[in-house]
mmCIF file of C-alpha atoms in Angstrom:
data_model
loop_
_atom_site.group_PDB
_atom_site.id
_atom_site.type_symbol
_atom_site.label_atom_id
_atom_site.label_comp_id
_atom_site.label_asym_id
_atom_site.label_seq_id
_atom_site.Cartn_x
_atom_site.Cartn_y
_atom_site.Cartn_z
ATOM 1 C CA UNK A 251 -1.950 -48.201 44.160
ATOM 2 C CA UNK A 252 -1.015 -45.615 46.896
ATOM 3 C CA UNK A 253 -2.615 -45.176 50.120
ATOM 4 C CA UNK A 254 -2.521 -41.789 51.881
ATOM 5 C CA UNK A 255 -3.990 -43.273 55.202
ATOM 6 C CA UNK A 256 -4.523 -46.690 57.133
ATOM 7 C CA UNK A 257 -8.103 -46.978 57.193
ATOM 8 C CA UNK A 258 -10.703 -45.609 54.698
ATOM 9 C CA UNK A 259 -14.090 -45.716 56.712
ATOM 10 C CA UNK A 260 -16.652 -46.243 53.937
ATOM 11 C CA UNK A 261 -20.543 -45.363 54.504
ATOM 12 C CA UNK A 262 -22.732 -46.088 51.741
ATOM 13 C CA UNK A 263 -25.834 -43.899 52.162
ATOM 14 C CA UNK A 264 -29.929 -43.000 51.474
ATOM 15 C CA UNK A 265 -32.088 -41.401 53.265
ATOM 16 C CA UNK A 266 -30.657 -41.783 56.402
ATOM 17 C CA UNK A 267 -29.873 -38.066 57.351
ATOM 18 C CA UNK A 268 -31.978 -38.179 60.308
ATOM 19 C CA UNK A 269 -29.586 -40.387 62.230
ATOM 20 C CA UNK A 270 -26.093 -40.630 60.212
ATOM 21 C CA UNK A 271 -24.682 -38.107 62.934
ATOM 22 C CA UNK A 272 -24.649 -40.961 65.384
ATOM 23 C CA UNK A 273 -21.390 -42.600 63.352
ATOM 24 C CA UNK A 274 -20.194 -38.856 62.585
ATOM 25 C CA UNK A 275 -19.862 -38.268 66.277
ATOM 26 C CA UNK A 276 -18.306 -41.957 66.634
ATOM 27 C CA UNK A 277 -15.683 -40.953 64.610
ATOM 28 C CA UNK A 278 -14.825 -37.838 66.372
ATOM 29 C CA UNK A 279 -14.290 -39.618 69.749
ATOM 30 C CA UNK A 280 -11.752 -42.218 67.549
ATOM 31 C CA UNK A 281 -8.306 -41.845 69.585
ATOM 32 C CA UNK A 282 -6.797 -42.966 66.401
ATOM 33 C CA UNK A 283 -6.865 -40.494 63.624
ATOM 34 C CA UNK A 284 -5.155 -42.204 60.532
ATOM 35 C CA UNK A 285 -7.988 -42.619 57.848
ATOM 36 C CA UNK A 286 -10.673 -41.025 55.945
ATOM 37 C CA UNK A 287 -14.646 -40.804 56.151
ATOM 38 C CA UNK A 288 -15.825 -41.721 53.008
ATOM 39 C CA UNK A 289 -19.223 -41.385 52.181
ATOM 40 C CA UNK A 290 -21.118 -42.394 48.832
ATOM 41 C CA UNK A 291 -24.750 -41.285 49.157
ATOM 42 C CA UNK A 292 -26.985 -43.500 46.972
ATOM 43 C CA UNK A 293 -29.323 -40.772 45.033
ATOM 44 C CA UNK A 294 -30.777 -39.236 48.935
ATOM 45 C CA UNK A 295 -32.930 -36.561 48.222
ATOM 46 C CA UNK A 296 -33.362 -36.031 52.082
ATOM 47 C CA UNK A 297 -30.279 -33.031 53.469
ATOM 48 C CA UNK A 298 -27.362 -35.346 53.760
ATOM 49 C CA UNK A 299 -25.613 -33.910 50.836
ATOM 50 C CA UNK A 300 -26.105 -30.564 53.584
ATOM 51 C CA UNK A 301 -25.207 -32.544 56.156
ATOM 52 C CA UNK A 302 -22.019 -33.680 54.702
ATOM 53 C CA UNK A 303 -20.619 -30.559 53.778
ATOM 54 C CA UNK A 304 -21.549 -28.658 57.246
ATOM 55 C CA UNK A 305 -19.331 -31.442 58.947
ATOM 56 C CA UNK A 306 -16.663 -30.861 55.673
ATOM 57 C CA UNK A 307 -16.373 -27.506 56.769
ATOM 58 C CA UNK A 308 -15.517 -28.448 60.435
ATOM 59 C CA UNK A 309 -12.012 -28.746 62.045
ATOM 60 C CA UNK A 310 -11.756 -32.507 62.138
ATOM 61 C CA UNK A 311 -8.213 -34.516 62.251
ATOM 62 C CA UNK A 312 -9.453 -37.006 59.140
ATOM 63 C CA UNK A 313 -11.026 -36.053 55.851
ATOM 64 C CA UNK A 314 -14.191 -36.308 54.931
ATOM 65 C CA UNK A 315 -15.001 -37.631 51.371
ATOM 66 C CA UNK A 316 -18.361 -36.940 49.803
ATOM 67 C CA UNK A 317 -19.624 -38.510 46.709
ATOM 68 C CA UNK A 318 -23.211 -38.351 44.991
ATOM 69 C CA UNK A 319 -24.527 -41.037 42.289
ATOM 70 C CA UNK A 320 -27.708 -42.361 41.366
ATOM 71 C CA UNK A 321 -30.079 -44.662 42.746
ATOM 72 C CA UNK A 322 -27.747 -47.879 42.221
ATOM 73 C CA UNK A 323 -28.026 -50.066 45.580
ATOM 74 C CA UNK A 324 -25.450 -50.510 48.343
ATOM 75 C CA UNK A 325 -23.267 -53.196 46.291
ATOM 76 C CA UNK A 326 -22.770 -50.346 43.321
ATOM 77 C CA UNK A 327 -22.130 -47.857 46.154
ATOM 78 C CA UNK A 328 -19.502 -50.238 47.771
ATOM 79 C CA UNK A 329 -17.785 -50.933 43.417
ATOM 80 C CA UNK A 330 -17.587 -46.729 44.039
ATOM 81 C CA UNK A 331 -16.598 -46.742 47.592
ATOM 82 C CA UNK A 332 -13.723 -49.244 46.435
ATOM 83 C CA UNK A 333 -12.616 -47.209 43.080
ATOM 84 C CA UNK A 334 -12.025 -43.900 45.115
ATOM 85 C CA UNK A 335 -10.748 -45.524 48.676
ATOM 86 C CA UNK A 336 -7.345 -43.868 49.684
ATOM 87 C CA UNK A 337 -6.458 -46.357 53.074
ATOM 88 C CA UNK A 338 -4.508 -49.579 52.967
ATOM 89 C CA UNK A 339 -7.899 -50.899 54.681
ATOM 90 C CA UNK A 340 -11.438 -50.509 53.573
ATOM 91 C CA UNK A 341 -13.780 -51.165 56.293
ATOM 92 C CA UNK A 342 -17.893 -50.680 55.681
ATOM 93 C CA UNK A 343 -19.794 -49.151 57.979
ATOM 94 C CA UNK A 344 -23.489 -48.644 57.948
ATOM 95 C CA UNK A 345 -25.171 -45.256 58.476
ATOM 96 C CA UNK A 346 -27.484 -46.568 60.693
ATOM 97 C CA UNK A 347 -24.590 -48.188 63.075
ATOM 98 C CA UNK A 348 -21.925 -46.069 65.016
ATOM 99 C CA UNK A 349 -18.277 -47.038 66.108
ATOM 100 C CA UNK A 350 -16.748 -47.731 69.756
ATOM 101 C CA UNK A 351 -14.318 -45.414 70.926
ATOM 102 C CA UNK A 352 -11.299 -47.270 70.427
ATOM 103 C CA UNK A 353 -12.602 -49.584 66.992
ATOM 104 C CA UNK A 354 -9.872 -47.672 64.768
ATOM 105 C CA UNK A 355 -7.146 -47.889 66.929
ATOM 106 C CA UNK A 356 -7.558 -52.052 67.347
ATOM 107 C CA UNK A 357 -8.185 -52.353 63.606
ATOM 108 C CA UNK A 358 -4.913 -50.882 62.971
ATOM 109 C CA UNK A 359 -3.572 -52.811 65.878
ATOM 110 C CA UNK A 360 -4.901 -56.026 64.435
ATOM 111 C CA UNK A 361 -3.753 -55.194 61.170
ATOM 112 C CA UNK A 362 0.161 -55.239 62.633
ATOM 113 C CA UNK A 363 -0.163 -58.215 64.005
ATOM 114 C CA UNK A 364 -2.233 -60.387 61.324
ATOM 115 C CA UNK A 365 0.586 -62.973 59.553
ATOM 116 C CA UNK A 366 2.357 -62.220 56.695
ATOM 117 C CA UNK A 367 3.504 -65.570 55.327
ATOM 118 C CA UNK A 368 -0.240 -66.128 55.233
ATOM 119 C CA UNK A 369 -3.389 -65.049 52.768
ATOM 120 C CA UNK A 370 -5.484 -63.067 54.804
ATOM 121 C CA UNK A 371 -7.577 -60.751 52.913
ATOM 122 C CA UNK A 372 -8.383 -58.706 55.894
ATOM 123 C CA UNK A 373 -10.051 -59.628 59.329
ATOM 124 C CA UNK A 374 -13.717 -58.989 61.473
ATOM 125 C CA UNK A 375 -14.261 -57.363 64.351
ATOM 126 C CA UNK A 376 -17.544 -58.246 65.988
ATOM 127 C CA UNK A 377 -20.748 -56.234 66.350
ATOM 128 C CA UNK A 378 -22.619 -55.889 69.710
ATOM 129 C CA UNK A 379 -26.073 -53.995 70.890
ATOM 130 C CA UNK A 380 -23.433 -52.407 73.403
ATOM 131 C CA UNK A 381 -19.564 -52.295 73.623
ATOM 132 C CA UNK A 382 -19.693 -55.071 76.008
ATOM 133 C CA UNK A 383 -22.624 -57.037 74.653
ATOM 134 C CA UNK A 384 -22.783 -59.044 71.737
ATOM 135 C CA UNK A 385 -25.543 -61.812 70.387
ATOM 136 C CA UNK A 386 -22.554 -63.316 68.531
ATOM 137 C CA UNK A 387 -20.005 -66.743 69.121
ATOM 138 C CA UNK A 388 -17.163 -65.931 71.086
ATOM 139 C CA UNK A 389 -13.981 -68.073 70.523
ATOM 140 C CA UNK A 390 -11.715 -68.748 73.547
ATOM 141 C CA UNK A 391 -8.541 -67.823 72.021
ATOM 142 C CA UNK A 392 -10.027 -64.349 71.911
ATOM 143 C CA UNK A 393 -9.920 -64.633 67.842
ATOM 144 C CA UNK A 394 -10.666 -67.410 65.743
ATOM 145 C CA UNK A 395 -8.750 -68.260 62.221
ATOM 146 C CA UNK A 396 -10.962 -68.970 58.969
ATOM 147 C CA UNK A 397 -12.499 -67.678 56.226
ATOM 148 C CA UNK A 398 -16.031 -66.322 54.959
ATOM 149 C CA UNK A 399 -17.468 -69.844 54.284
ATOM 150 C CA UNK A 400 -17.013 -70.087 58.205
ATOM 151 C CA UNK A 401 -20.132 -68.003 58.810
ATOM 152 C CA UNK A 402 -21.933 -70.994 57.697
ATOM 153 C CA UNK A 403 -21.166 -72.670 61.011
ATOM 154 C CA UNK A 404 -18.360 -71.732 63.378
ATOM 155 C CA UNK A 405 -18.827 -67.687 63.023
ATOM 156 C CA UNK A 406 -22.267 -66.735 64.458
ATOM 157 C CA UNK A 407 -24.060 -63.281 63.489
ATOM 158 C CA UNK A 408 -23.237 -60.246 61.667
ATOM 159 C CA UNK A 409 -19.503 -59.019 61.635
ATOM 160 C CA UNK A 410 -17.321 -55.958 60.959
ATOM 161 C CA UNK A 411 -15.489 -56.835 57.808
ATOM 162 C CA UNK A 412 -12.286 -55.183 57.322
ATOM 163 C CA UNK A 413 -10.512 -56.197 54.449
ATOM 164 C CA UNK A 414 -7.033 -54.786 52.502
ATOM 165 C CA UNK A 415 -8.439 -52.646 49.938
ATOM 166 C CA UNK A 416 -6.296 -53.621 46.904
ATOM 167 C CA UNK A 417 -7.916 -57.010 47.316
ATOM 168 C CA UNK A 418 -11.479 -55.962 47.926
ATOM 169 C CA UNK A 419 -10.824 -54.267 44.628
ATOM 170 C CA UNK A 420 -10.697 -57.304 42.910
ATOM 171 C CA UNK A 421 -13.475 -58.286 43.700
ATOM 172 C CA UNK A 422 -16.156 -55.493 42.903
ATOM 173 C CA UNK A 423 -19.701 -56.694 42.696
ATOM 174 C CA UNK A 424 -21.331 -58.004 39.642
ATOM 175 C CA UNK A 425 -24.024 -55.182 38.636
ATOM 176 C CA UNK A 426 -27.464 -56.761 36.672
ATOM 177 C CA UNK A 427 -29.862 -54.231 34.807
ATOM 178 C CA UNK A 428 -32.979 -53.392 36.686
ATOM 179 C CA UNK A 429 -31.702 -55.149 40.371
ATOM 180 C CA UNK A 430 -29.888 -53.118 43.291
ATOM 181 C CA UNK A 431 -29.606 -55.427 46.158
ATOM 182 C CA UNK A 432 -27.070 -58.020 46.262
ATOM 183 C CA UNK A 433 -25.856 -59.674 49.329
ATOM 184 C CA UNK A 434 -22.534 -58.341 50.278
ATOM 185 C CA UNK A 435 -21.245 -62.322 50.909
ATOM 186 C CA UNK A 436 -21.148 -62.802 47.212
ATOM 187 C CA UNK A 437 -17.999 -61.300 46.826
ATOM 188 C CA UNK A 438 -16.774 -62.763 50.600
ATOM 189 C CA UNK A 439 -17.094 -66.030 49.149
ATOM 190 C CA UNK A 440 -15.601 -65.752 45.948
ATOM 191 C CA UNK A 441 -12.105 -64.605 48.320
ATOM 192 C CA UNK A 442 -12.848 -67.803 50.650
ATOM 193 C CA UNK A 443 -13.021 -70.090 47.637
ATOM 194 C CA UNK A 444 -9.855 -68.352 46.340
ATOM 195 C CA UNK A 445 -8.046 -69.194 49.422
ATOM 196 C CA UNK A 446 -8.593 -65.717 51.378
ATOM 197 C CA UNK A 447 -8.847 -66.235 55.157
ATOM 198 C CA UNK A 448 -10.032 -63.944 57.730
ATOM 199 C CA UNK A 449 -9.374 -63.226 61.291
ATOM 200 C CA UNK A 450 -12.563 -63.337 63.364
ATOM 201 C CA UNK A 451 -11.838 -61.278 66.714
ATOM 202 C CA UNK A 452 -14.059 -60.955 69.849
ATOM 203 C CA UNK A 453 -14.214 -57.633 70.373
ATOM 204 C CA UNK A 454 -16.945 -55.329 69.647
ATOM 205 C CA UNK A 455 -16.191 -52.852 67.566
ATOM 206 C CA UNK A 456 -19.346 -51.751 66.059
ATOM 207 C CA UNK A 457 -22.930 -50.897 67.905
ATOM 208 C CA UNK A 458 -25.463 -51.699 65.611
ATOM 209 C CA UNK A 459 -29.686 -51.242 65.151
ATOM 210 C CA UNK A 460 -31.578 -52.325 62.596
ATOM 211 C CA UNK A 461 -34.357 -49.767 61.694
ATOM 212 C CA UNK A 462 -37.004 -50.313 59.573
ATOM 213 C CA UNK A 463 -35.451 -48.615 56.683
ATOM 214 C CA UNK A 464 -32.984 -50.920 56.398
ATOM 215 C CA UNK A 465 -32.013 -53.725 54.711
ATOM 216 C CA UNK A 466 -31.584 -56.077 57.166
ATOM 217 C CA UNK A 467 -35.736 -55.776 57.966
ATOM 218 C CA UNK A 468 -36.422 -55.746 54.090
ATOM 219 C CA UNK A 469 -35.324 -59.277 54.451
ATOM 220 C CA UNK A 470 -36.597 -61.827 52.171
ATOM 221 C CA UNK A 471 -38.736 -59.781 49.965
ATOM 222 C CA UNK A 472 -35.144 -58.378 48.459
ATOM 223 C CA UNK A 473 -34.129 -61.451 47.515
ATOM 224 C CA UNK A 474 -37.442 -61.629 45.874
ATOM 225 C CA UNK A 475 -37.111 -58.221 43.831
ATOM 226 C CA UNK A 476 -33.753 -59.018 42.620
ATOM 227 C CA UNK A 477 -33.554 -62.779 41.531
ATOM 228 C CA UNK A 478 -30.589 -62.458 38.991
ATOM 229 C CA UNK A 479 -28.381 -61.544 41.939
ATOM 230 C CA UNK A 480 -29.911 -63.974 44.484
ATOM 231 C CA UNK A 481 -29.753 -66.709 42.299
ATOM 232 C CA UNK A 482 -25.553 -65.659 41.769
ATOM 233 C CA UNK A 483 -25.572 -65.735 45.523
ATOM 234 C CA UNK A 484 -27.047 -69.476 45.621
ATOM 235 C CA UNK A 485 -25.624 -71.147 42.830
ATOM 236 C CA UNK A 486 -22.413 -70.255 43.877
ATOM 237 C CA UNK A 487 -22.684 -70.861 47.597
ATOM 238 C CA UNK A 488 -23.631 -74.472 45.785
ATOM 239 C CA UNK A 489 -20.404 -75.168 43.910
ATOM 240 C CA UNK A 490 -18.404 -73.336 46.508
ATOM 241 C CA UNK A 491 -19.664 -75.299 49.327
ATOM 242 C CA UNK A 492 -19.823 -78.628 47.264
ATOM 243 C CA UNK A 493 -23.896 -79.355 47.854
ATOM 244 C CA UNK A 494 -24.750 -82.704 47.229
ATOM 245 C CA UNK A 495 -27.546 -83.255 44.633
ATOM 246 C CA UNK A 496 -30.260 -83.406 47.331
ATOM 247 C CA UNK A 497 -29.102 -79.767 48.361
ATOM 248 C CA UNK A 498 -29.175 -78.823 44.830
ATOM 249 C CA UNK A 499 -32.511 -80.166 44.285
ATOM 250 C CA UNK A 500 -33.941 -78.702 47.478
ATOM 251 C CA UNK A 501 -32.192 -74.867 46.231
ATOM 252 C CA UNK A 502 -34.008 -75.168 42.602
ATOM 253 C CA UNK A 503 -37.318 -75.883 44.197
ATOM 254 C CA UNK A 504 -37.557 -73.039 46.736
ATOM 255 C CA UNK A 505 -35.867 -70.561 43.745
ATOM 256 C CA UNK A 506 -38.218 -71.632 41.276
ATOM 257 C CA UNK A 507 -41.871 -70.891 43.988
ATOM 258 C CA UNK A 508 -39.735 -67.588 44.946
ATOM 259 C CA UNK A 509 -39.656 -66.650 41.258
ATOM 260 C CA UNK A 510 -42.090 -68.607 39.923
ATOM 261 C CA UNK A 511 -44.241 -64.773 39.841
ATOM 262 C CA UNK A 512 -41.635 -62.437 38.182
ATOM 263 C CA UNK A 513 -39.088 -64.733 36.292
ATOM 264 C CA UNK A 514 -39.959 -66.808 32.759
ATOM 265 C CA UNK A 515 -38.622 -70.596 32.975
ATOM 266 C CA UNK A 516 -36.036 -69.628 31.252
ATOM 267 C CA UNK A 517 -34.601 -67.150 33.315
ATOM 268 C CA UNK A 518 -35.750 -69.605 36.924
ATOM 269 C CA UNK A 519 -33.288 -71.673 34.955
ATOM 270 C CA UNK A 520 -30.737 -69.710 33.962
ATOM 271 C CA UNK A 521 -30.804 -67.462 37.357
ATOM 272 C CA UNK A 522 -30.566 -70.958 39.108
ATOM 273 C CA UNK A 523 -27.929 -72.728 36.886
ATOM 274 C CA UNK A 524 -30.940 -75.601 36.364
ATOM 275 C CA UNK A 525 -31.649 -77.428 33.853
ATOM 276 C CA UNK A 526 -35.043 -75.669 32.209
ATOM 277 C CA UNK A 527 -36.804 -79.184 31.001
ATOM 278 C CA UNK A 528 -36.488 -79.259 35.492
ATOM 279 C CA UNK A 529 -38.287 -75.933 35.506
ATOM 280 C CA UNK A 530 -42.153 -76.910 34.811
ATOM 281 C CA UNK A 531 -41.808 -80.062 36.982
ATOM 282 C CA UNK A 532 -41.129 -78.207 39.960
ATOM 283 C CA UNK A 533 -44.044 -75.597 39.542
ATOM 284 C CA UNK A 534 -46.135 -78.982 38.750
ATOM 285 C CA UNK A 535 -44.870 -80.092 43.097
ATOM 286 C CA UNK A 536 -45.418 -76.643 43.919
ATOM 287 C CA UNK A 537 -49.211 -76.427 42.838
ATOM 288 C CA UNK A 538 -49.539 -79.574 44.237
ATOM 289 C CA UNK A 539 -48.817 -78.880 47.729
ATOM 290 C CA UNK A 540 -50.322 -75.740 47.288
ATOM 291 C CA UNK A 541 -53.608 -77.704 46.982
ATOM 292 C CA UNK A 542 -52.746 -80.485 49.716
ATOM 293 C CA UNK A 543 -52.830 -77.898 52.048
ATOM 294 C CA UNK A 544 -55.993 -75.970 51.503
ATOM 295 C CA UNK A 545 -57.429 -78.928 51.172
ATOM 296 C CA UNK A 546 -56.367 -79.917 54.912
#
């Protein structure tokens, strides 16, 4: 497919009108002007469809792309994002984080210089409370080689994933009836298991802060509300990752008291990949501690 621009900036949205003008305003200040804003706003019914189209209307030197759908979740925003991207990169940003001055011109700096002869599906920059201030590992090469399994050990804290859009494409997110959360590193581990690597950099590129809208502070009790996804996310993690059968064992139990409340055996065991005769036992070990401990 054709790209009309280097960098499509993609900002899946809801609700968050009250402070999306933060990244709007980041963009403005980029000194590098090759790439689109586009925006999919998840079923808002605050003003950012106003919002978007007073800024549409504005003399800006990059597009602004606008799209409305229903109530899906920010993976089903992201499949859109993905089908109507225009730039050779596709690079999520969230509406309640804003960009550095200069984060477009080293992505498509970085992008230059990243090896051909090699599979890289795209590369991170690094995300900081500050442009100079970061929670995250630094490497001392100033960029460290690897993949998305990596952020299981060597690659510390949350990352700005920029990836070539024609492969992100490949690898939409799997969409399940009745759920709309999904962690994004479902699909970044499918590419690592394929043999994708990535390019972690040191530089902050992104200023981030979680509010209490967000996902990020939802935590846990998403994983909860959406089990068919989570239990995707886990199983293959598992065969990715090559648990041993103690790991396994330890993942069924904690899926199966998560679930226990909302999911039939059947589906613990099919969500899971467990074997359902396992099921009952491990509800059995759960009551059982559940009464140890009062008891104490």
């Amino acid at each position: 497919m054709s790209t009309d621009c280097k960098i499509t900036v993609f900002t899946p949205t809801y609700n968050r009108a009250y402070i999306l003008e933060n990244l709007y305003r980041s963009l403005q200040r980029q000194r590098f002007h090759d790439f689109e804003w586009l925006v999919v706003d998840d079923g808002s019914d605050d003003n950012t469809r106003q919002l978007l189209e007073t800024w549409q209307a504005e003399s800006n030197p990059f597009p602004i792309r606008y799209i409305h759908q229903e109530n899906g979740g920010k993976c089903r925003a992201i499949n859109q994002g993905l089908k109507h991207a225009s730039g050779l990169l596709f690079y999520t940003v969230d509406s309640d984080d804003y960009l550095t001055d200069d984060a477009l011109e080293k992505i498509a700096q970085w992008e230059q210089i990243l090896p051909r002869e090699e599979k890289f599906c795209g590369f991170c920059g690094n995300l900081g409370t500050a442009p100079d201030t970061t929670p995250n590992s630094l490497f001392p090469e100033g960029y460290f080689d690897g993949n998305a399994f990596d952020r299981y050990g060597t690659v510390t804290g949350e990352r700005a994933f920029v990836f070539y859009t024609d492969i992100h494409r490949r690898y939409l997110y799997p969409e399940f009836p009745g759920e709309k959360f999904m962690t994004e590193a479902v699909t970044w581990n499918r590419m690592a298991h394929d043999g994708y690597k990535l390019r972690f950099y040191n530089d902050v590129i992104c200023i981030y802060e979680y509010k209490p809208d967000g996902l990020t502070q939802a935590g846990y009790e998403l994983f909860l509300k959406n089990p068919q996804g989570t239990g995707l996310f886990f199983r293959e993690k598992a065969v990715f990752l090559k648990y041993p059968l103690k790991t396994w064992l330890g993942m069924w139990y904690g899926f199966t008291c998560d679930a226990m409340d909302r999911c039939a055996n059947r589906q613990i065991a099919q969500y899971i990949a467990m074997p359902l005769w396992l099921v009952q036992p491990m509800k059995w070990v759960h009551g059982l501690l559940q009464l140890i401990r009062k008891k104490r």
